[in-house]
PDB file of C-alpha atoms in Angstrom:
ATOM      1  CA  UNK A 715       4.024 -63.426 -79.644  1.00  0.00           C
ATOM      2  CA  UNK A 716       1.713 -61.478 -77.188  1.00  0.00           C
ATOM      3  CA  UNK A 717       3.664 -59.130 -74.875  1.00  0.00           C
ATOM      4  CA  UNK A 718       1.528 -57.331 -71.962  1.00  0.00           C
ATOM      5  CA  UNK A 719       3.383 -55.202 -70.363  1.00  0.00           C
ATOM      6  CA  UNK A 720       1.750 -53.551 -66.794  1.00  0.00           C
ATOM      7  CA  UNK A 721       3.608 -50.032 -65.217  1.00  0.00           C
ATOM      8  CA  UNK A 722       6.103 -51.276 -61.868  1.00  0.00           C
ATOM      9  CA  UNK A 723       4.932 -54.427 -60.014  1.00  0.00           C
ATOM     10  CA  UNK A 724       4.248 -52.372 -57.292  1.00  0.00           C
ATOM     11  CA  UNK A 725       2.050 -48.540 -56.961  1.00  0.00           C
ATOM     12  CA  UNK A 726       2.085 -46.963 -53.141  1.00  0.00           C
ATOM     13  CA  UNK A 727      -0.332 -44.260 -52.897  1.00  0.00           C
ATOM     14  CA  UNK A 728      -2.028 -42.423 -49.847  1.00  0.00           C
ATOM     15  CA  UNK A 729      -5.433 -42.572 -49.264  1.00  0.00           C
ATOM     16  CA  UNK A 730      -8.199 -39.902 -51.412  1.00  0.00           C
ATOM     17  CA  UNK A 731      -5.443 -39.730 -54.192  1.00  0.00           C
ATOM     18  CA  UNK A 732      -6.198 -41.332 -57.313  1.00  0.00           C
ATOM     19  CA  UNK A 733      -4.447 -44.542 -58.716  1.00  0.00           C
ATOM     20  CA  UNK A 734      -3.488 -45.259 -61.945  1.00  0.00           C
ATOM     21  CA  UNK A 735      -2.249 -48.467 -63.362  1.00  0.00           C
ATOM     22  CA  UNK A 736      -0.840 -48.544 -67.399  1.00  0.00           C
ATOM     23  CA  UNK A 737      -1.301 -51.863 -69.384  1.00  0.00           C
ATOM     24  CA  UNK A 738       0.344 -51.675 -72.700  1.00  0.00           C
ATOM     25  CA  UNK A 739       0.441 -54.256 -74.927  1.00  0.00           C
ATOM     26  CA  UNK A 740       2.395 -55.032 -78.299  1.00  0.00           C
ATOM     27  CA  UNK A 741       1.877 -57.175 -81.439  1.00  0.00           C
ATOM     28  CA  UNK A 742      -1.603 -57.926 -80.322  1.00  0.00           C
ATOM     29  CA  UNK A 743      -5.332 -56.082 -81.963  1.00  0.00           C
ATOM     30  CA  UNK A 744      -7.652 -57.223 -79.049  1.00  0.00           C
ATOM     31  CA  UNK A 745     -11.480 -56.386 -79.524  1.00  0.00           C
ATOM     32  CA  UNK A 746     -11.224 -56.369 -75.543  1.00  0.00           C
ATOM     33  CA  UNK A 747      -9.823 -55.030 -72.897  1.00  0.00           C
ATOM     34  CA  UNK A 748     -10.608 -56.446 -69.338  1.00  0.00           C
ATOM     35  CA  UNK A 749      -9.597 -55.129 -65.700  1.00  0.00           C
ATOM     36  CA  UNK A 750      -9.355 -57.647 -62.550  1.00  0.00           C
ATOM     37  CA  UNK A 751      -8.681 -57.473 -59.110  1.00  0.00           C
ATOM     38  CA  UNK A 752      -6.969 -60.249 -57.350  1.00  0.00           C
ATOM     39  CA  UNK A 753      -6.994 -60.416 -53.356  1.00  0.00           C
ATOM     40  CA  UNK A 754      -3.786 -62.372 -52.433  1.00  0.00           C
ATOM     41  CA  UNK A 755      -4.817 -66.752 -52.364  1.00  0.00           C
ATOM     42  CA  UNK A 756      -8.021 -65.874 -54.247  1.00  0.00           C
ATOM     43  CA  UNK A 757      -8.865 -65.823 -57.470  1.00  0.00           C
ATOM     44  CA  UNK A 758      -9.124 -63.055 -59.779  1.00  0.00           C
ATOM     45  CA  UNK A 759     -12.619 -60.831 -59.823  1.00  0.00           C
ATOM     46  CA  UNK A 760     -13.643 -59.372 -63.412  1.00  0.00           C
ATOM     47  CA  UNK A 761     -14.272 -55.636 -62.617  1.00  0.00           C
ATOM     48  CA  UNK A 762     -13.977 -53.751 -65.830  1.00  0.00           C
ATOM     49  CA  UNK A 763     -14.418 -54.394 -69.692  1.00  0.00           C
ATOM     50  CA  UNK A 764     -14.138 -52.070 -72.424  1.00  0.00           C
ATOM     51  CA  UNK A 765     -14.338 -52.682 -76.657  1.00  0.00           C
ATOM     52  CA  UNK A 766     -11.981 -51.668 -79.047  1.00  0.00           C
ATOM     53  CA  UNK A 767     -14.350 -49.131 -80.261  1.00  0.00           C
ATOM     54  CA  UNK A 768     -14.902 -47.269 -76.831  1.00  0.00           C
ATOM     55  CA  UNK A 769     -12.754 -44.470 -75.324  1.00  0.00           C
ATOM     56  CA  UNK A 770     -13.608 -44.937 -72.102  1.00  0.00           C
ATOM     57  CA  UNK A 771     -15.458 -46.483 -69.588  1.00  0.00           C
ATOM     58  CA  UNK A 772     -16.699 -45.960 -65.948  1.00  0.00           C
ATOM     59  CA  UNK A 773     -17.870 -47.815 -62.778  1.00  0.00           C
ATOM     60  CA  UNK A 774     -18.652 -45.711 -59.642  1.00  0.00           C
ATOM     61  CA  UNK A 775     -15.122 -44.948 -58.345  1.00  0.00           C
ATOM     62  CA  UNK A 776     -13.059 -46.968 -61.297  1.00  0.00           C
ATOM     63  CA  UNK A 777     -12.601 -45.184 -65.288  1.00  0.00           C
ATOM     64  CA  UNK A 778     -10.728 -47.111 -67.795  1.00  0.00           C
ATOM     65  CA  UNK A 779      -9.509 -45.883 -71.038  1.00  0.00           C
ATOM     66  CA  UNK A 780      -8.312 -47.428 -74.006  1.00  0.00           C
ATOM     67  CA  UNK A 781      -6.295 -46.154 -76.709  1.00  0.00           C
ATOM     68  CA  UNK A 782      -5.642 -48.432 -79.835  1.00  0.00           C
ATOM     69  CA  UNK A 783      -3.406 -45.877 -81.191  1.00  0.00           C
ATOM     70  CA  UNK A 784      -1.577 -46.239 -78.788  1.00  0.00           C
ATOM     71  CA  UNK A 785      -1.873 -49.666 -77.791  1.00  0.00           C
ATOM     72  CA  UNK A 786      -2.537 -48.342 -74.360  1.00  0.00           C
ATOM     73  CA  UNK A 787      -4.826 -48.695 -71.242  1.00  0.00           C
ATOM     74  CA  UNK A 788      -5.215 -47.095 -68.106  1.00  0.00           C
ATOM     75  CA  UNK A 789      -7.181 -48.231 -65.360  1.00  0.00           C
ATOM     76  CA  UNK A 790      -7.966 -45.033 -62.595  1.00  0.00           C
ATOM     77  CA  UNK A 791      -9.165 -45.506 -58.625  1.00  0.00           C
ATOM     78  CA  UNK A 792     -10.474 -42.748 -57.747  1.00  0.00           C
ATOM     79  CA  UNK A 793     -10.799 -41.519 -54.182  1.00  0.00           C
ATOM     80  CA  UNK A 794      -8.663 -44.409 -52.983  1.00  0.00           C
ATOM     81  CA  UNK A 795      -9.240 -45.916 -49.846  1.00  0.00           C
ATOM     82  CA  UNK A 796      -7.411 -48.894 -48.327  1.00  0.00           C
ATOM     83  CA  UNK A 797      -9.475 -51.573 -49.319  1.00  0.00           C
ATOM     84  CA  UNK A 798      -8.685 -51.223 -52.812  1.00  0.00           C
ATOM     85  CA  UNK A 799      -5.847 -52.113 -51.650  1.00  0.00           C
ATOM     86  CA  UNK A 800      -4.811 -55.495 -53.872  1.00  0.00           C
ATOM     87  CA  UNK A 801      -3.144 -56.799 -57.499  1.00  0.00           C
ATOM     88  CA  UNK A 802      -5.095 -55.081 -60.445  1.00  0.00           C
ATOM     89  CA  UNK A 803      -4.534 -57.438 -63.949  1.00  0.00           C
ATOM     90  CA  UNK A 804      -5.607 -56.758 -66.895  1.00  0.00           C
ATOM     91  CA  UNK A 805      -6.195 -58.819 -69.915  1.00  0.00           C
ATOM     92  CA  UNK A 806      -6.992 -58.686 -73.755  1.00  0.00           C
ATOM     93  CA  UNK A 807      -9.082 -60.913 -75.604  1.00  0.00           C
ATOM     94  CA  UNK A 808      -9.796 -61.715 -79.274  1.00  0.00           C
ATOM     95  CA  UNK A 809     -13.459 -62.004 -80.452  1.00  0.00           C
ATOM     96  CA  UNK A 810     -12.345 -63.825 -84.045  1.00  0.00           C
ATOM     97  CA  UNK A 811     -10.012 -66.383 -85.010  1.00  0.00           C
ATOM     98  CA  UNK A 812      -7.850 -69.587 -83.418  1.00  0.00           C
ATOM     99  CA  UNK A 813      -7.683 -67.299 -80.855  1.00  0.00           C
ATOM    100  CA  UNK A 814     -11.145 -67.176 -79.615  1.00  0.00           C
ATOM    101  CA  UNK A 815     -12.263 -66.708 -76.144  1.00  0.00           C
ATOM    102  CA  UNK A 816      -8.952 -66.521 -74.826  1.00  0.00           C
ATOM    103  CA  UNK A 817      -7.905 -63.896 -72.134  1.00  0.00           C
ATOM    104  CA  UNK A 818      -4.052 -63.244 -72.398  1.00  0.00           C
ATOM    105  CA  UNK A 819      -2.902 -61.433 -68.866  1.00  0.00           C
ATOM    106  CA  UNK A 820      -0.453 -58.850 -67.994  1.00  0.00           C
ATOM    107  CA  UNK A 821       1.558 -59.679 -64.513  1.00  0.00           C
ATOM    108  CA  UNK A 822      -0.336 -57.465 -62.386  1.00  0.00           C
ATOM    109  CA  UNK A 823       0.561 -54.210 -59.953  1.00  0.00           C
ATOM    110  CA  UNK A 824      -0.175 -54.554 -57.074  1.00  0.00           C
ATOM    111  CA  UNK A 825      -1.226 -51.564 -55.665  1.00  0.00           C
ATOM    112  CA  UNK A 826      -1.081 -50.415 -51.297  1.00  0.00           C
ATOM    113  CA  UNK A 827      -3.388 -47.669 -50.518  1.00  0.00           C
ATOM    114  CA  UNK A 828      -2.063 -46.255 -46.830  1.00  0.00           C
ATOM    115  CA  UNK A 829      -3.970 -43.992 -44.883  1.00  0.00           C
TER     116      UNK A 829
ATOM    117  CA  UNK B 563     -25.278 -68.836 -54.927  1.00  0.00           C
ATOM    118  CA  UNK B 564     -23.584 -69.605 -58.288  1.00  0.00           C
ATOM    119  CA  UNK B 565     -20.230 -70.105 -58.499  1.00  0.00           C
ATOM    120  CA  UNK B 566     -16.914 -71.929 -59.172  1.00  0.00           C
ATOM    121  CA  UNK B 567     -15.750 -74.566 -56.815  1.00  0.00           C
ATOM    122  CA  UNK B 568     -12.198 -75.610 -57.179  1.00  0.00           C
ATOM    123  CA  UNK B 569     -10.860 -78.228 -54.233  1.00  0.00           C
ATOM    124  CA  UNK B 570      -8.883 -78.647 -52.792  1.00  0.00           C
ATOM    125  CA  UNK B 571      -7.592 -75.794 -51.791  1.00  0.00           C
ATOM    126  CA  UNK B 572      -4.340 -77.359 -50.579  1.00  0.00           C
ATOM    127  CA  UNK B 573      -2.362 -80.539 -52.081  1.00  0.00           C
ATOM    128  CA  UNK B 574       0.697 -81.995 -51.708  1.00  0.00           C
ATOM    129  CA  UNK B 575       1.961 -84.287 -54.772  1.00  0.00           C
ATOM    130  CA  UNK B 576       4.644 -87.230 -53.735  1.00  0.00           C
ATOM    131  CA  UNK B 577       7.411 -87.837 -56.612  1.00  0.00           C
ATOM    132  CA  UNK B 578       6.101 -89.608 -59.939  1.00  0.00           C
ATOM    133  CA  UNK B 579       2.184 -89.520 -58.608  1.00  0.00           C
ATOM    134  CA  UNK B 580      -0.685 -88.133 -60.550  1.00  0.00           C
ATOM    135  CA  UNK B 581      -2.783 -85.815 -59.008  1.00  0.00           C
ATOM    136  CA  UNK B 582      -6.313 -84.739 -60.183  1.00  0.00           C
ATOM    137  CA  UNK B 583      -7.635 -80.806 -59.329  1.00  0.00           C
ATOM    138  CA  UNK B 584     -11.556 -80.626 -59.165  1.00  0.00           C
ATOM    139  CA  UNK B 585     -13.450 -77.653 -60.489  1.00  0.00           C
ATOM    140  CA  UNK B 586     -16.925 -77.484 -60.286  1.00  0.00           C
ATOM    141  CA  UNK B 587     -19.504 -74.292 -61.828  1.00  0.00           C
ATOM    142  CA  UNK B 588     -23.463 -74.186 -61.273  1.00  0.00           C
ATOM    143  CA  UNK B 589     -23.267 -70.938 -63.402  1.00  0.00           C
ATOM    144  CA  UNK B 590     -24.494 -72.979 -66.538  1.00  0.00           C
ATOM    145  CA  UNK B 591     -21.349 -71.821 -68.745  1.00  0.00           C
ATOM    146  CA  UNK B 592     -20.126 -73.078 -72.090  1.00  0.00           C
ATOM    147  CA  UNK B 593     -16.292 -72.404 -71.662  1.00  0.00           C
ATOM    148  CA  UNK B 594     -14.397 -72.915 -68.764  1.00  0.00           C
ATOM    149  CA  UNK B 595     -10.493 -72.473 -68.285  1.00  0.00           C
ATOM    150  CA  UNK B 596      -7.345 -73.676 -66.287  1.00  0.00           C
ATOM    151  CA  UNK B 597      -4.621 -71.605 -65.182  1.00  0.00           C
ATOM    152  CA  UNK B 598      -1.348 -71.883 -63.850  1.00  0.00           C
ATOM    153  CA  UNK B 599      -0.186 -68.835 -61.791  1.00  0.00           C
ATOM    154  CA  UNK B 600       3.685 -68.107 -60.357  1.00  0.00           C
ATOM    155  CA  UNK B 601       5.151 -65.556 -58.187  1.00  0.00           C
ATOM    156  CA  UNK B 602       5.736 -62.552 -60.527  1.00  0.00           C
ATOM    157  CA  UNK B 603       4.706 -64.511 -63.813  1.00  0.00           C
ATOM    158  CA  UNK B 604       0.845 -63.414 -63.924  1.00  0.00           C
ATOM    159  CA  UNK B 605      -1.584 -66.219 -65.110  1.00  0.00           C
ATOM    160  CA  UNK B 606      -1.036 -69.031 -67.878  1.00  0.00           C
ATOM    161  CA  UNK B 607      -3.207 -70.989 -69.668  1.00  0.00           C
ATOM    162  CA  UNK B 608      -2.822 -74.222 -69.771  1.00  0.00           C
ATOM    163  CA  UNK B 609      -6.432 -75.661 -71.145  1.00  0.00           C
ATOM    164  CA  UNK B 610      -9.651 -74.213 -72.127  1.00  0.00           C
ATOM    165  CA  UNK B 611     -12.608 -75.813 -73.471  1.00  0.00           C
ATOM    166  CA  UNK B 612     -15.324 -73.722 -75.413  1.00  0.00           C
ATOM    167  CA  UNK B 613     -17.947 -76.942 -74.415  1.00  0.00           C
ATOM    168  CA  UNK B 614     -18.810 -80.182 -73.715  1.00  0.00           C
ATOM    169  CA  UNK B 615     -16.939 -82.710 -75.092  1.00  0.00           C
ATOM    170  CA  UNK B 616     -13.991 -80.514 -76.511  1.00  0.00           C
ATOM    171  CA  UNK B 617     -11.331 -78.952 -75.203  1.00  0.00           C
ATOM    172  CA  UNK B 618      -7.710 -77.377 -76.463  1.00  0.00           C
ATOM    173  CA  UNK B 619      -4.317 -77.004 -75.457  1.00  0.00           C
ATOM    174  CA  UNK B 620      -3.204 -73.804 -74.190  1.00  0.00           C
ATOM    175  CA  UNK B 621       0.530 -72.307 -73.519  1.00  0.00           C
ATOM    176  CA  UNK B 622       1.708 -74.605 -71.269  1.00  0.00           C
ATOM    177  CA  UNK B 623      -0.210 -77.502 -71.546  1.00  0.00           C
ATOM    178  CA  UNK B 624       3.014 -80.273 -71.576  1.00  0.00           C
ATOM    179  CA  UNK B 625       2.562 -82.557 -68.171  1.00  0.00           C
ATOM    180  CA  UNK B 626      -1.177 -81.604 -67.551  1.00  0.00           C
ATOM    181  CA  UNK B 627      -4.963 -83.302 -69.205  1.00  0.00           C
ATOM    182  CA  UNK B 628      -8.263 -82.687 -68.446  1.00  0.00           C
ATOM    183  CA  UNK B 629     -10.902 -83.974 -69.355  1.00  0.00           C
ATOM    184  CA  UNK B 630     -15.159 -82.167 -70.107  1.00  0.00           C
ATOM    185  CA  UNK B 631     -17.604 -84.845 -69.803  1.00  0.00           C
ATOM    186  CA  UNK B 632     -20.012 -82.581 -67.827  1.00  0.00           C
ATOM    187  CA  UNK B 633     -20.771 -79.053 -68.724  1.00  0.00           C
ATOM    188  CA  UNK B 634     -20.310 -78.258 -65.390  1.00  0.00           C
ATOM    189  CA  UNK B 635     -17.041 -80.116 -64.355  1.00  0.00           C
ATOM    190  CA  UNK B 636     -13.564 -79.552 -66.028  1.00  0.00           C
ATOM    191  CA  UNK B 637     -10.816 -81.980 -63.707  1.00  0.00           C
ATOM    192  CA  UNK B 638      -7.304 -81.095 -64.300  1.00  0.00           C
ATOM    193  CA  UNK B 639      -5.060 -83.954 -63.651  1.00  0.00           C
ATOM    194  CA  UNK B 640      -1.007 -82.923 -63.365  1.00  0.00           C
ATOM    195  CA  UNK B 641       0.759 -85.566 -64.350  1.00  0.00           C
ATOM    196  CA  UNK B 642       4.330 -87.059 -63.497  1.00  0.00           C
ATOM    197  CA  UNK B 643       5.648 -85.470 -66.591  1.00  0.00           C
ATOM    198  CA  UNK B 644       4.875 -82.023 -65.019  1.00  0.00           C
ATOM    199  CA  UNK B 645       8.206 -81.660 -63.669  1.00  0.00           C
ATOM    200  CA  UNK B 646       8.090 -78.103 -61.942  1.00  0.00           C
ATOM    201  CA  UNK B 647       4.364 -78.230 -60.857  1.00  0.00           C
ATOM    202  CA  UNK B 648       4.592 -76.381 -57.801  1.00  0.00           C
ATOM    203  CA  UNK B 649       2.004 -73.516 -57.966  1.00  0.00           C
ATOM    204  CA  UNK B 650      -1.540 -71.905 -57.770  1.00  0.00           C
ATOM    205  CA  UNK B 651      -3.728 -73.630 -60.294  1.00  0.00           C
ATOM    206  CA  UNK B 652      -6.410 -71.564 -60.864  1.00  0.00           C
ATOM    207  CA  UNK B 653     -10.008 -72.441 -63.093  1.00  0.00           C
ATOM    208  CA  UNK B 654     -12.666 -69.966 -64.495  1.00  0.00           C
ATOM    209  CA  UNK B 655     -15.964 -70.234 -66.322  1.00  0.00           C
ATOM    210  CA  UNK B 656     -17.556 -67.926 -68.679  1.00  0.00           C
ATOM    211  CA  UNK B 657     -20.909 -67.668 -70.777  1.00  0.00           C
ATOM    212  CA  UNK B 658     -19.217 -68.812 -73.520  1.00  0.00           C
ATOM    213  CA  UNK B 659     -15.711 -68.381 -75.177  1.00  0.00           C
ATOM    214  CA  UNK B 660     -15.996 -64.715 -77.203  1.00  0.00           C
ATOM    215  CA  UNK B 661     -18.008 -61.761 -77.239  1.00  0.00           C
ATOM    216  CA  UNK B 662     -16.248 -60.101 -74.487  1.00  0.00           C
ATOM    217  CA  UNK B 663     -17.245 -62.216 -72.039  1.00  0.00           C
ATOM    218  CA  UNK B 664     -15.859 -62.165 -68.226  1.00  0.00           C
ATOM    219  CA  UNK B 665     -14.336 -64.845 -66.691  1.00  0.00           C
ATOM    220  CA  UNK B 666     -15.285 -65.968 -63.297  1.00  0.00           C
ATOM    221  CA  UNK B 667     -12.678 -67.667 -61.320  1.00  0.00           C
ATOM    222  CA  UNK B 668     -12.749 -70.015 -58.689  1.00  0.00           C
ATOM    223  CA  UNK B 669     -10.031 -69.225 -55.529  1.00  0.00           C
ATOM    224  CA  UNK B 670      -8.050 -71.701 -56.868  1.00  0.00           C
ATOM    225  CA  UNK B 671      -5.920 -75.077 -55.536  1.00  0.00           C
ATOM    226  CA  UNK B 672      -2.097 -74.263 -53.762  1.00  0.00           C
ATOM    227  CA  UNK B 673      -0.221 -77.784 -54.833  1.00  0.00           C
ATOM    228  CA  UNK B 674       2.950 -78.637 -53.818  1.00  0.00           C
ATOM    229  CA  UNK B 675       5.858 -81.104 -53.933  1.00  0.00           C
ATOM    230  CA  UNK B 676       6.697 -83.415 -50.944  1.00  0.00           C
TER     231      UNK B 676
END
């Protein structure tokens, strides 16, 4: 089955350092890769994708990578300020197959920015 | 503004009783999703359905049904079969079920057991 694996439940980091959170994943080929952020008793908020076929991929402050090779992701905050301050999940997806449309999702880190 | 509804946002479930979850989307999406979601256990599927008038089971799916008469509505009833169903039930939408597409996700419903 689908494992998901993301780095330590839980990332401390002081504020204008950059974050990064690992997602690895194992007998899975996803066509996508997709980062949310989750505020705690909301629900998740889509932030990032990236495809199979791209290297990397950038939002203002936020660059995510993905290495199939690998089986890898990481997901960077740059400039970190303590608003980004919440649980970061991330989430592969299938574009073919029984599988269709579904989003399987790591656990989450939940990341504290302090000043 | 578009959106997901989901409500309530608190319920409390006596022993043996049905109880029916409510999600609602004005985003005029195909596929729409329910999700289960435990301390320290990330989210689960439990149903999806890629549009009207179908729907499939997910991971967990045992002691839950829904139901997609509307495109816009996708209820999720937990049932007195669900014998642990203590948790944060969340539902998403998206454009439709592949391509890459994001999922948008209501802020969810907290049950719990009396």
């Amino acid at each position: 089955s689908q494992k998901i694996e993301q780095n330590s439940e839980a990332l401390n980091i002081q504020e204008g350092k950059t974050a990064t959170l690992t997602c690895n994943y194992t007998n899975y080929s996803p066509a996508y890769l997709q980062w949310y952020r989750q505020d705690p008793g909301r629900g998740p908020v889509f932030l990032l994708l990236i495809r199979e076929n791209e290297k990397e991929k950038r939002k203002e402050r936020l660059k995510v990578t993905f290495d199939t090779t690998l089986k890898q992701s990481l997901f960077h905050i740059t400039a970190s300020q303590p608003a980004d301050s919440a649980t970061y999940l991330c989430a592969l997806q299938a574009d073919r197959g029984s599988t269709l449309g579904r989003l399987y999702f790591g656990r989450g880190t939940q990341l504290t920015v302090w000043p | 503004d578009g959106g997901i509804t989901q409500s309530p946002k608190y319920l409390f479930r006596k022993e043996g009783q049905n109880v029916t979850l409510s999600c609602e989307q004005n985003l005029n999406h195909d596929a729409m999703y329910w999700y289960r979601q435990d301390p320290g256990q990330g989210l689960r599927l439990i149903y999806y359905s890629q549009i009207v008038n179908d729907f499939q089971k997910g991971d967990i799916a045992e002691g839950y049904s829904v139901s997609r008469e509307k495109k816009e509505s996708f209820p999720l009833t937990v049932t007195s079969a669900q014998k642990n169903p203590t948790a944060f039930y969340l539902c998403a939408s998206s454009i439709n079920a592949g391509n890459g597409q994001p999922q948008h996700f209501g802020d969810g419903t907290r049950l719990s057991i009396l």
